[in-house]
Amino acid sequence: MGQIPTEHGLILAGLLFILGLVGLLVRRNVIFMLLAVEIMLNAAGLAFVAAGARWNQPDGQVMFIFVLTMAAAEVSVGLALVLLLYQEFKTLDADAASRLRD
Amino acid sequence: MILALLILIPSVAGALAWFFGRMGNRWPRWISLIAFGIDLLLVLLLWANYPGEVDFTANRAWFVEVQAPWITSLGIGFHLAIDGISLLLVMLSCFLGIMATIASWTEIQERVGLFHFNLTWTVAGIIGVFLALDLFLFYFFWELMLVPMYFLIALWGHENRTYASVKFFLFTQAGGLLMLLGILAIYFIHGSQTGTYTFDYSELLGTRMNPNTALLLMLAFLAAFLVKLPALPFHTWLPDAHTEAPTGGSVILAGLLLKTGAYGILRFAVPLFPGAALQIAPWAMVAGVVGIVYGAVLAFAQTDLKRLVAYTSVSHMGFVLLGIFAWKELALLGVIIQILCHGVGTGALFMLVGSLQERVHTRDTQRMGGLWGIAPRMGGAMLFFALASLGLPGMGNFVGEFLILFGTYSVSALLTAVAAGGLIVSTIYALWMIQRVFYGPKKEGWKISDLSLREMAAMTAMILGILWLGLYPRPFIDTARHSLDQIQNVVESMRAP
Amino acid sequence: MLDLLWLIPALPCAGFVVLVMVGSRLSRPIAASLGVISVGLSAAVALLVGVDFIWFWPENIYAQRLWTWIAVDRFTPAIGFSLDALSLVMILVVSVVGFLILLYSAGFMIRSEGYSRFFAYMNLFVGSMLTLVMADNLLLLYLGWEGVGLCSYLLIGFWYSDPANGRAAIKAFIVTRVGDASMAVGIFLIFVSLGTLQIQDAVQRAQITWAVGSGTAIAASALLLGGALGKSAQLPLQTWLPDAMAGPTPVSALIHAATMVTAGVYLIARTHVLFTLAPPVLTAIAVIGAITLLIAGVSALTQHDIKRVLAYSTISQVGYMFLALGVGAWSAAVFHFVTHACFKALLFLCAGVVIQGLDEEHNMFKMGGLRRLIPGTFWCFLVGAASLSALPIVTAGFYSKDLILMEAWSSQAGGGWLWLAGLAGAFLTSMYAFRMVFLTFFGEAKATFHKRADITMKIPLVILSALSIVTGLIETPRSLGNITFFSDFMESVLPELPARALNAAVEISVPLASVIGLYLAYLLFLRRRGWTERISGTPAGSLLHAYWFSGWGFDWLYDRLIVMPFVRAANWNKEDVIDLGYGAIAWVSTVSSMALALTQTGKIRWYAAAIALGALLFMGIVVLG
């Protein structure tokens, strides 16, 4: 079975990460920002898996599972915050919630 | 054991005062008064048993010593010891603790329990500073006295208290941190040389290091002590802190806190770095002399009575700095006497200003005048301490200042002459203060009561103290003398190549 | 008897302590008698001790040590007293004149507020002054020295509600303290150089260790001289004394005429050996004394205020004592101190009666004709003025001043110029003294007299008048009986100097000068008042008058040179420039904190972008760097 070069995996992870970052920065809708964060997390996970495969170690996959669980926890908290945000401001625009400035 | 008790009694009393504060305002006052009273009795007991001459040769340099392991892995021990110098300073602490409690008797009406908690803990920290012989422990107490003092100013102070308390804390904390660096550095230097890592003072004495390092470390230590003393140009926290603090706080601040700086130089900075001390001595003496004159001139210009008294402290502490770095026996004895007298005298002045403020609700001298006619006892007491402050013979300050100058003269005649000129300027501010407050025509029709019995009792005790120091200072001199000799011997032996 | 020595200063001090503690609760007669009796007892003890010392004590000096004040190696000043001829004379004058003046004050001050406070301060003064003259070491001497300065301050500002009095008091204390600071440095120098503070030891060691004219000797004596100049109101520190007249008149009599201002004379006489080792300083003393006696005499001639005339006269007479010290006529200086204490106290006390009787009127030009209203006081004043003017034969002042002038002429250190200055001074003295007499007591009455002196005030006047006449007889010139009782007595402390021969012209000139002065005063201020007005009416005359009236402009000069720059600098720096530096640090951190606060937008996407950028930057540094 032909091996996928590690570089390819890492490049894909990088692209995904940049995609997520750009999404985070340009979207104002909180839901989309959460999605973008998920993409970034998964990009990091992918990098772990690729690196694990490179060294023939299970550690990368272990880390990925760790990232998955963490992402699930993060999304549950994040969505709860989104609900509260919507109740408070009647909008999902992240820039509207800037009260922490002062 | 008695040394630990000296620290423990006020701190336990502080906790009790806080707790019983909810039962009534009288409780905390009496608790702290009794605690300081017991402490004072203990010190007097120690003093009565003080042999006068301690045999230094047999390595029994300390009169009473407590040594217990604390954090052994880091070489930190619970090492307290007392010699003549510490004895006198602890005695002063207990005495002024009583006075500060009396001064706060009617002034403090809110959160009385907490106030006395802070008061007693500050004093406990100060006593700790005077007793600690482990550098880590010393630093611990050094910081311990700051925090309650900060609260005393910040919570019970006057109009501008936030500014003053933050300024006080930043200045002293900055100095303290530099000292911590110095402590750690000497700890590691000593450890790497001998293999035993320890914070113990007597072990660290005589640590050899190259002169530049020694100078740097000395400056780090001095940063803390000179800010506390305060020496020019690190004095600017003092007028603000003194002015804004409640009377009891001012008494502790001026009477005791400043003395920790002098004590630190005498006990730690010079003996640990004898060579470096020699190097900077001329500069320090110049700073002292400039401080004498500068503080006195500034005191003259002030219209806020508390600020005026605060600047006189700068002037008097200039004498202390001058005397320490002259490093002559007479001068050092003078420093001890000056410390005691300044503690009592300035404490008394702050108490008088406090009682004046309680009555007329201002500290502005331009609104006072002619008060002698209605409050002659207050005027008499103020006059007495003003005269003490200008160094009138027969009062303790004269003995202190003249001993310092006698000692300094053999080092530098010029500086002595300038310092003697400072005596003229101190005459100007002291007399001008009396003139503006008590003499002249009556203004604004003040109707005030004279000093109460409680205040008179405190004043009498302080007046007698100053007269004792002025007319028969020998008990104090004899107590301090051999300890000073020992420090001098240590320094001399290390300066010799 | 001699072991009662310590009681002499202790009694007035005890009186002070009692008066301070319970004085305000005592009735006036009790407070006054406490003050008067304690000093009176002290005077009695002094007389007893004096008799014992002169007739029964075999040695020249008696020492008594109460307790060691401070003891560190060689530094062992004690609270200890020593009695010799010089200090005995001082003690007797201080305690006896002090007692008389306190007795006078009991009546004089009766209507003043703070009655017991007055007696407390006066007692403290007498106690300090006695300590000063009895001290056996320089530090205790300094204690007394500052103590009398303090009392002077307290008593000048006794009527505190007038700010002018307070200012005069502060001025007196500060100006004398300038001298004191110099003296303190002198004491440091003596201790460091000679290793002792005991006056006797220091003097002996100085003779051995210091060469004549050596720098140390000159420095030490010049510094001590500084202290003496301040206390004795000599040039250039004389400006405080005229203002010191703001105090009650008995205070002026006791402190600012009879005793305290002569402390400088005592100091120099006491340490005269040091001064003989420094001839330039000795010359300076003589010159300062001569100049001071002249300018103060001229100023006295122009004053309106009777007390200011007496104040300038005091400066001038102390100038005579300095002149005597400067030419080495130690015992002549002390002799003049004794006679001066008597007649100047007398003059002040009489002036007090006049001023009080005329409702606090100080201006002599508003007085006049009092001769018939208060004849007793007039005769006493006349005795005092005659003694001050050194009218020949009958007055004590004549014998002492004559002795000084003869010594100034004949001494090795003296000379024609100093003698001439003294002679001119004698002429001026008798002129202003009788100007006072004529303006106050002769002519027509211009005001009504209210209060007569009571008995406690009269007794001191009579005794002092008698003393102003007879004290001269303890030392007379060769041509007039040649009594040398006083100088023989002082011989053990103050050596006689070899004298040059005198000629008759010198001897006759002093009485002549004072009589001419008297006659001129009679002409100008009684007979031909118009002449005076015509002279002072000319532009030059009025200008000179104003200049002399202001005491030769010293106050003006010091105000501009020292006082005002000091006050201005102090006020300018009231907020402490050094604090600005810390203020700058605080300002920088506040501003930078505000600048950084701008980046806190509250917009989460900005934060994310900043994190990303930061991460990128960091990675860039790691990868590229």
Tab-separated table of C-alpha atoms in Angstrom, chain C residues 318-576:
chain	number	residue	atom	x	y	z
C	318	VAL	CA	29.584	94.705	75.790
C	319	GLY	CA	31.731	96.015	72.974
C	320	TYR	CA	33.918	97.576	75.678
C	321	MET	CA	34.224	94.202	77.337
C	322	PHE	CA	35.260	92.649	74.037
C	323	LEU	CA	37.765	95.400	73.528
C	324	ALA	CA	39.197	94.613	76.934
C	325	LEU	CA	39.317	90.890	76.159
C	326	GLY	CA	40.963	91.577	72.852
C	327	VAL	CA	43.817	93.487	74.436
C	328	GLY	CA	44.235	90.793	77.074
C	329	ALA	CA	42.753	92.778	79.941
C	330	TRP	CA	40.705	89.828	81.122
C	331	SER	CA	39.902	90.995	84.587
C	332	ALA	CA	39.047	94.481	83.341
C	333	ALA	CA	36.416	92.914	81.091
C	334	VAL	CA	34.953	90.969	83.986
C	335	PHE	CA	35.070	94.068	86.154
C	336	HIS	CA	33.121	96.019	83.572
C	337	PHE	CA	30.678	93.126	83.396
C	338	VAL	CA	30.037	93.477	87.132
C	339	THR	CA	29.495	97.203	87.135
C	340	HIS	CA	27.542	97.090	83.890
C	341	ALA	CA	25.220	94.428	85.310
C	342	CYS	CA	24.374	96.735	88.182
C	343	PHE	CA	23.861	100.021	86.382
C	344	LYS	CA	22.253	98.596	83.257
C	345	ALA	CA	19.770	96.552	85.270
C	346	LEU	CA	19.047	99.699	87.249
C	347	LEU	CA	18.468	101.740	84.099
C	348	PHE	CA	16.140	99.149	82.625
C	349	LEU	CA	14.138	98.803	85.809
C	350	CYS	CA	13.729	102.563	86.041
C	351	ALA	CA	12.712	102.639	82.396
C	352	GLY	CA	10.175	99.956	83.263
C	353	VAL	CA	8.649	102.181	85.933
C	354	VAL	CA	8.469	105.058	83.461
C	355	ILE	CA	6.993	102.999	80.649
C	356	GLN	CA	4.407	101.322	82.816
C	357	GLY	CA	3.458	104.598	84.462
C	358	LEU	CA	2.884	106.211	81.085
C	359	ASP	CA	0.681	103.398	79.745
C	360	GLU	CA	3.272	101.543	77.707
C	361	GLU	CA	4.704	104.684	76.169
C	362	HIS	CA	8.179	103.944	74.847
C	363	ASN	CA	8.850	107.122	72.925
C	364	MET	CA	11.087	109.506	74.863
C	365	PHE	CA	9.908	112.464	72.841
C	366	LYS	CA	6.435	111.992	74.309
C	367	MET	CA	7.803	111.933	77.835
C	368	GLY	CA	9.384	114.773	79.773
C	369	GLY	CA	9.278	116.474	83.093
C	370	LEU	CA	9.048	113.266	85.031
C	371	ARG	CA	11.651	114.546	87.497
C	372	ARG	CA	9.038	116.093	89.692
C	373	LEU	CA	6.436	113.353	89.299
C	374	ILE	CA	8.626	110.420	90.262
C	375	PRO	CA	11.649	111.845	92.026
C	376	GLY	CA	12.754	108.517	93.461
C	377	THR	CA	12.918	106.865	90.091
C	378	PHE	CA	14.576	109.970	88.678
C	379	TRP	CA	17.440	109.812	91.139
C	380	CYS	CA	17.918	106.120	90.566
C	381	PHE	CA	17.923	106.633	86.821
C	382	LEU	CA	20.366	109.470	87.203
C	383	VAL	CA	22.718	107.247	89.175
C	384	GLY	CA	22.457	104.611	86.469
C	385	ALA	CA	23.022	107.071	83.661
C	386	ALA	CA	25.971	108.620	85.448
C	387	SER	CA	27.500	105.235	85.980
C	388	LEU	CA	26.911	104.341	82.348
C	389	SER	CA	28.559	107.592	81.276
C	390	ALA	CA	31.482	106.908	83.579
C	391	LEU	CA	31.247	110.205	85.399
C	392	PRO	CA	34.468	110.366	87.387
C	393	ILE	CA	35.027	109.355	91.009
C	394	VAL	CA	31.452	108.777	92.146
C	395	THR	CA	30.304	106.052	89.776
C	396	ALA	CA	31.220	102.404	89.379
C	397	GLY	CA	31.152	102.652	85.609
C	398	PHE	CA	33.983	105.128	85.728
C	399	TYR	CA	36.376	102.746	87.409
C	400	SER	CA	35.696	99.841	85.080
C	401	LYS	CA	35.651	101.832	81.859
C	402	ASP	CA	38.722	103.752	82.912
C	403	LEU	CA	40.515	100.493	83.589
C	404	ILE	CA	39.577	99.135	80.157
C	405	LEU	CA	40.776	102.242	78.380
C	406	MET	CA	44.007	102.331	80.298
C	407	GLU	CA	44.648	98.722	79.499
C	408	ALA	CA	43.767	99.348	75.855
C	409	TRP	CA	46.385	102.049	75.846
C	410	SER	CA	49.066	100.261	77.766
C	411	SER	CA	48.709	96.635	76.731
C	412	GLN	CA	51.054	95.093	74.185
C	413	ALA	CA	48.095	94.007	72.100
C	414	GLY	CA	46.360	97.332	72.384
C	415	GLY	CA	47.301	100.599	70.848
C	416	GLY	CA	46.355	104.108	70.027
C	417	TRP	CA	43.552	103.370	67.646
C	418	LEU	CA	41.728	101.006	69.948
C	419	TRP	CA	42.158	103.471	72.764
C	420	LEU	CA	40.849	106.278	70.617
C	421	ALA	CA	37.794	104.256	69.622
C	422	GLY	CA	37.109	103.542	73.277
C	423	LEU	CA	37.486	107.193	74.111
C	424	ALA	CA	35.105	108.241	71.362
C	425	GLY	CA	32.737	105.603	72.671
C	426	ALA	CA	32.945	107.065	76.158
C	427	PHE	CA	32.011	110.444	74.763
C	428	LEU	CA	29.079	108.955	72.799
C	429	THR	CA	27.968	106.995	75.839
C	430	SER	CA	27.657	109.949	78.090
C	431	MET	CA	25.925	111.898	75.335
C	432	TYR	CA	23.192	109.354	74.692
C	433	ALA	CA	22.850	108.527	78.377
C	434	PHE	CA	22.127	112.106	79.285
C	435	ARG	CA	20.030	112.619	76.181
C	436	MET	CA	17.841	109.971	77.744
C	437	VAL	CA	17.856	111.701	81.109
C	438	PHE	CA	17.058	115.112	79.686
C	439	LEU	CA	14.358	113.965	77.312
C	440	THR	CA	12.619	111.820	79.880
C	441	PHE	CA	12.924	113.631	83.141
C	442	PHE	CA	13.503	117.284	82.266
C	443	GLY	CA	11.576	119.752	80.217
C	444	GLU	CA	7.837	120.023	80.457
C	445	ALA	CA	5.540	117.107	81.188
C	446	LYS	CA	3.722	115.820	78.104
C	447	ALA	CA	1.722	112.972	79.586
C	448	THR	CA	0.055	112.059	82.819
C	449	PHE	CA	1.562	109.482	85.070
C	450	HIS	CA	-0.708	106.630	86.101
C	451	LYS	CA	0.913	103.933	88.105
C	452	ARG	CA	3.542	104.391	90.752
C	453	ALA	CA	6.047	101.756	91.662
C	454	ASP	CA	5.125	99.633	94.641
C	455	ILE	CA	7.452	98.567	97.375
C	456	THR	CA	8.735	95.370	95.735
C	457	MET	CA	9.808	97.473	92.792
C	458	LYS	CA	11.406	100.213	94.874
C	459	ILE	CA	13.691	98.021	96.970
C	460	PRO	CA	15.614	96.628	93.971
C	461	LEU	CA	15.995	100.121	92.546
C	462	VAL	CA	17.559	101.409	95.720
C	463	ILE	CA	19.865	98.429	96.153
C	464	LEU	CA	20.971	98.553	92.540
C	465	SER	CA	21.624	102.284	92.803
C	466	ALA	CA	23.846	101.674	95.763
C	467	LEU	CA	25.626	98.886	93.923
C	468	SER	CA	26.086	101.108	90.868
C	469	ILE	CA	28.120	103.409	93.034
C	470	VAL	CA	30.062	101.179	95.351
C	471	THR	CA	31.066	98.246	93.154
C	472	GLY	CA	33.609	100.516	91.529
C	473	LEU	CA	35.536	100.747	94.749
C	474	ILE	CA	36.837	97.186	94.563
C	475	GLU	CA	39.338	98.231	91.940
C	476	THR	CA	40.651	101.726	91.524
C	477	PRO	CA	43.395	103.225	89.409
C	478	ARG	CA	46.800	103.987	90.842
C	479	SER	CA	46.129	107.685	90.961
C	480	LEU	CA	42.952	107.126	93.000
C	481	GLY	CA	43.795	104.921	95.933
C	482	ASN	CA	45.218	102.013	93.966
C	483	ILE	CA	42.871	99.374	95.342
C	484	THR	CA	43.496	96.120	93.505
C	485	PHE	CA	41.174	93.818	95.411
C	486	PHE	CA	39.332	92.611	92.321
C	487	SER	CA	42.275	91.946	90.065
C	488	ASP	CA	44.124	90.225	92.906
C	489	PHE	CA	41.153	88.009	93.451
C	490	MET	CA	40.930	87.182	89.748
C	491	GLU	CA	44.672	86.640	89.515
C	492	SER	CA	44.360	82.886	90.048
C	493	VAL	CA	42.203	82.548	86.913
C	494	LEU	CA	42.919	85.578	84.786
C	495	PRO	CA	46.552	86.607	84.742
C	496	GLU	CA	47.576	90.238	84.794
C	497	LEU	CA	49.334	91.542	81.766
C	498	PRO	CA	52.517	93.570	81.860
C	499	ALA	CA	51.549	97.207	81.748
C	500	ARG	CA	53.169	100.137	80.035
C	501	ALA	CA	53.647	103.411	81.746
C	502	LEU	CA	50.760	105.810	81.538
C	503	ASN	CA	50.882	109.498	80.971
C	504	ALA	CA	48.642	111.998	82.603
C	505	ALA	CA	46.934	113.012	79.369
C	506	VAL	CA	45.651	109.480	78.880
C	507	GLU	CA	44.418	109.292	82.431
C	508	ILE	CA	42.547	112.540	82.340
C	509	SER	CA	40.990	111.990	78.916
C	510	VAL	CA	38.285	109.528	79.944
C	511	PRO	CA	36.620	111.698	82.569
C	512	LEU	CA	37.024	114.629	80.232
C	513	ALA	CA	35.299	112.804	77.354
C	514	SER	CA	32.337	111.836	79.500
C	515	VAL	CA	31.906	115.330	80.927
C	516	ILE	CA	32.060	116.868	77.457
C	517	GLY	CA	29.482	114.352	76.289
C	518	LEU	CA	27.252	115.322	79.184
C	519	TYR	CA	27.564	118.985	78.404
C	520	LEU	CA	26.868	118.470	74.727
C	521	ALA	CA	23.775	116.436	75.577
C	522	TYR	CA	22.691	119.235	77.858
C	523	LEU	CA	23.111	121.741	75.056
C	524	LEU	CA	21.522	119.720	72.286
C	525	PHE	CA	18.641	118.101	74.091
C	526	LEU	CA	17.690	120.542	76.809
C	527	ARG	CA	19.033	124.034	76.307
C	528	ARG	CA	19.111	124.378	72.561
C	529	ARG	CA	16.656	121.873	71.155
C	530	GLY	CA	16.495	123.927	67.984
C	531	TRP	CA	20.060	123.037	67.083
C	532	THR	CA	19.276	119.369	66.991
C	533	GLU	CA	16.277	119.892	64.824
C	534	ARG	CA	18.226	122.071	62.473
C	535	ILE	CA	20.965	119.475	62.100
C	536	SER	CA	18.584	116.604	61.506
C	537	GLY	CA	16.522	118.811	59.203
C	538	THR	CA	19.214	118.981	56.526
C	539	PRO	CA	19.044	116.287	53.833
C	540	ALA	CA	22.344	114.769	54.826
C	541	GLY	CA	21.362	114.936	58.478
C	542	SER	CA	18.032	113.203	57.999
C	543	LEU	CA	19.606	110.566	55.792
C	544	LEU	CA	22.280	109.831	58.355
C	545	HIS	CA	19.676	109.861	61.090
C	546	ALA	CA	17.574	107.294	59.262
C	547	TYR	CA	20.638	105.171	58.594
C	548	TRP	CA	21.799	105.207	62.182
C	549	PHE	CA	18.270	104.864	63.485
C	550	SER	CA	17.941	101.587	61.593
C	551	GLY	CA	21.101	100.293	63.234
C	552	TRP	CA	23.387	100.927	60.241
C	553	GLY	CA	21.141	98.979	57.907
C	554	PHE	CA	22.241	95.545	59.046
C	555	ASP	CA	18.687	94.274	59.250
C	556	TRP	CA	17.961	95.547	55.771
C	557	LEU	CA	21.076	93.863	54.436
C	558	TYR	CA	20.450	90.522	56.160
C	559	ASP	CA	16.836	90.568	55.037
C	560	ARG	CA	17.866	90.935	51.417
C	561	LEU	CA	20.892	88.665	51.550
C	562	ILE	CA	19.717	85.797	53.715
C	563	VAL	CA	16.170	85.891	54.972
C	564	MET	CA	14.296	86.643	51.786
C	565	PRO	CA	16.259	84.303	49.507
C	566	PHE	CA	15.797	81.556	52.080
C	567	VAL	CA	12.067	82.080	52.419
C	568	ARG	CA	11.649	82.398	48.676
C	569	ALA	CA	13.636	79.242	47.987
C	570	ALA	CA	11.746	77.341	50.645
C	571	ASN	CA	8.366	78.415	49.350
C	572	TRP	CA	9.355	77.777	45.772
C	573	ASN	CA	10.304	74.245	46.703
C	574	LYS	CA	7.321	73.679	48.963
C	575	GLU	CA	6.099	70.789	46.834
C	576	ASP	CA	9.552	69.204	46.725
